[in-house]
Every structure is written in C-alpha cells, then in structure tokens.
Amino acid sequence: AVATRSGIAIGTDRAKVLAAYGARISSHPGIGGQENLVYTPTDKADLAYELIVVVDRSTKKVVSMRSGFKEFVDLPEGCV
C-alpha cells in the first residue's frame, strides 16, 4: 500500500491524519459524505505542491489521497 512519509494511507483514521499534520491541515467539504483534509506544506521549496486526503464522514477513515502541483490537485475532476 502507498503511504505518506507520516504513515497516512487508505484506511487510516481521520484523527491520525490530524495528529500527523496538525495546523497544516484544513478541512473542506467533499462530494457525497466525504471531507477533504488539505495539507499545505510550510517549506518554501514545496509551496507549489499539495496533498488532499479524502475521509469518509461516516467511518472517519481515509478513502483516497491525491498529491502533486496545487493547481492540478485542486481541480474538481482531479489530476488529468
């Protein structure tokens, strides 16, 4: 399974995501009962990048993740 350097992967609890990334995570509404946890890097060299961790609101578990250049990761249709 693919995981971030902080050990976040599909099936990870929402609480672990928040604990791993702290104040660098912001919550945004997702599609159909999902929540997007958006990680914004603080390192100047990484400001062009973004990680979005999608959590199912009923199970509080990570169901998908996407990362890359912010301008593409933010697109509603995802990275193309």
mmCIF file with all atom_site columns, C-alpha atoms in Angstrom, residues 4-8 16-28 35-55 62 64-71 73-74:
data_model
loop_
_atom_site.group_PDB
_atom_site.id
_atom_site.type_symbol
_atom_site.label_atom_id
_atom_site.label_alt_id
_atom_site.label_comp_id
_atom_site.label_asym_id
_atom_site.label_entity_id
_atom_site.label_seq_id
_atom_site.pdbx_PDB_ins_code
_atom_site.Cartn_x
_atom_site.Cartn_y
_atom_site.Cartn_z
_atom_site.occupancy
_atom_site.B_iso_or_equiv
_atom_site.pdbx_formal_charge
_atom_site.auth_seq_id
_atom_site.auth_comp_id
_atom_site.auth_asym_id
_atom_site.auth_atom_id
_atom_site.pdbx_PDB_model_num
ATOM 1  C CA . THR A 1 4  ? 2.890   9.281  3.027  1.00 0.00 ? 4  THR A CA 1
ATOM 2  C CA . ARG A 1 5  ? 6.133   9.806  4.941  1.00 0.00 ? 5  ARG A CA 1
ATOM 3  C CA . SER A 1 6  ? 3.952   10.264 8.023  1.00 0.00 ? 6  SER A CA 1
ATOM 4  C CA . GLY A 1 7  ? 2.356   6.842  7.530  1.00 0.00 ? 7  GLY A CA 1
ATOM 5  C CA . ILE A 1 8  ? -1.023  8.053  6.236  1.00 0.00 ? 8  ILE A CA 1
ATOM 6  C CA . LYS A 1 16 ? -4.269  10.131 12.928 1.00 0.00 ? 16 LYS A CA 1
ATOM 7  C CA . VAL A 1 17 ? -4.212  12.425 9.877  1.00 0.00 ? 17 VAL A CA 1
ATOM 8  C CA . LEU A 1 18 ? -4.918  15.448 12.075 1.00 0.00 ? 18 LEU A CA 1
ATOM 9  C CA . ALA A 1 19 ? -2.297  14.352 14.611 1.00 0.00 ? 19 ALA A CA 1
ATOM 10 C CA . ALA A 1 20 ? 0.311   13.807 11.890 1.00 0.00 ? 20 ALA A CA 1
ATOM 11 C CA . TYR A 1 21 ? -0.126  17.156 10.153 1.00 0.00 ? 21 TYR A CA 1
ATOM 12 C CA . GLY A 1 22 ? -1.572  19.407 12.863 1.00 0.00 ? 22 GLY A CA 1
ATOM 13 C CA . ALA A 1 23 ? -2.130  23.036 11.940 1.00 0.00 ? 23 ALA A CA 1
ATOM 14 C CA . ARG A 1 24 ? -1.033  22.401 8.342  1.00 0.00 ? 24 ARG A CA 1
ATOM 15 C CA . ILE A 1 25 ? -4.367  20.613 7.664  1.00 0.00 ? 25 ILE A CA 1
ATOM 16 C CA . SER A 1 26 ? -7.549  22.448 6.729  1.00 0.00 ? 26 SER A CA 1
ATOM 17 C CA . SER A 1 27 ? -10.958 20.795 6.332  1.00 0.00 ? 27 SER A CA 1
ATOM 18 C CA . HIS A 1 28 ? -13.117 21.339 3.247  1.00 0.00 ? 28 HIS A CA 1
ATOM 19 C CA . GLU A 1 35 ? -14.382 15.503 3.755  1.00 0.00 ? 35 GLU A CA 1
ATOM 20 C CA . ASN A 1 36 ? -11.207 16.804 2.117  1.00 0.00 ? 36 ASN A CA 1
ATOM 21 C CA . LEU A 1 37 ? -8.314  17.306 4.505  1.00 0.00 ? 37 LEU A CA 1
ATOM 22 C CA . VAL A 1 38 ? -5.902  19.581 2.670  1.00 0.00 ? 38 VAL A CA 1
ATOM 23 C CA . TYR A 1 39 ? -2.249  19.595 3.714  1.00 0.00 ? 39 TYR A CA 1
ATOM 24 C CA . THR A 1 40 ? -0.351  22.772 2.897  1.00 0.00 ? 40 THR A CA 1
ATOM 25 C CA . PRO A 1 41 ? 3.435   22.497 3.177  1.00 0.00 ? 41 PRO A CA 1
ATOM 26 C CA . THR A 1 42 ? 5.405   25.096 5.099  1.00 0.00 ? 42 THR A CA 1
ATOM 27 C CA . ASP A 1 43 ? 8.763   24.575 3.385  1.00 0.00 ? 43 ASP A CA 1
ATOM 28 C CA . LYS A 1 44 ? 9.250   27.332 0.787  1.00 0.00 ? 44 LYS A CA 1
ATOM 29 C CA . ALA A 1 45 ? 10.526  24.802 -1.771 1.00 0.00 ? 45 ALA A CA 1
ATOM 30 C CA . ASP A 1 46 ? 7.274   22.809 -1.514 1.00 0.00 ? 46 ASP A CA 1
ATOM 31 C CA . LEU A 1 47 ? 4.683   25.595 -1.678 1.00 0.00 ? 47 LEU A CA 1
ATOM 32 C CA . ALA A 1 48 ? 3.698   24.660 -5.243 1.00 0.00 ? 48 ALA A CA 1
ATOM 33 C CA . TYR A 1 49 ? 2.538   21.230 -4.017 1.00 0.00 ? 49 TYR A CA 1
ATOM 34 C CA . GLU A 1 50 ? -0.469  19.996 -2.069 1.00 0.00 ? 50 GLU A CA 1
ATOM 35 C CA . LEU A 1 51 ? -1.805  16.783 -0.546 1.00 0.00 ? 51 LEU A CA 1
ATOM 36 C CA . ILE A 1 52 ? -5.548  16.113 -0.294 1.00 0.00 ? 52 ILE A CA 1
ATOM 37 C CA . VAL A 1 53 ? -6.631  13.288 1.988  1.00 0.00 ? 53 VAL A CA 1
ATOM 38 C CA . VAL A 1 54 ? -10.281 12.295 1.438  1.00 0.00 ? 54 VAL A CA 1
ATOM 39 C CA . VAL A 1 55 ? -12.099 10.946 4.504  1.00 0.00 ? 55 VAL A CA 1
ATOM 40 C CA . VAL A 1 62 ? -9.183  7.740  4.623  1.00 0.00 ? 62 VAL A CA 1
ATOM 41 C CA . SER A 1 64 ? -8.376  8.236  -1.146 1.00 0.00 ? 64 SER A CA 1
ATOM 42 C CA . MET A 1 65 ? -5.442  10.607 -1.443 1.00 0.00 ? 65 MET A CA 1
ATOM 43 C CA . ARG A 1 66 ? -4.004  12.736 -4.194 1.00 0.00 ? 66 ARG A CA 1
ATOM 44 C CA . SER A 1 67 ? -0.945  14.946 -4.362 1.00 0.00 ? 67 SER A CA 1
ATOM 45 C CA . GLY A 1 68 ? 1.004   16.974 -6.829 1.00 0.00 ? 68 GLY A CA 1
ATOM 46 C CA . PHE A 1 69 ? 1.123   20.504 -8.148 1.00 0.00 ? 69 PHE A CA 1
ATOM 47 C CA . LYS A 1 70 ? -1.521  22.529 -6.308 1.00 0.00 ? 70 LYS A CA 1
ATOM 48 C CA . GLU A 1 71 ? -3.078  23.941 -9.478 1.00 0.00 ? 71 GLU A CA 1
ATOM 49 C CA . VAL A 1 73 ? -4.696  18.688 -7.429 1.00 0.00 ? 73 VAL A CA 1
ATOM 50 C CA . ASP A 1 74 ? -7.334  21.362 -6.708 1.00 0.00 ? 74 ASP A CA 1
#
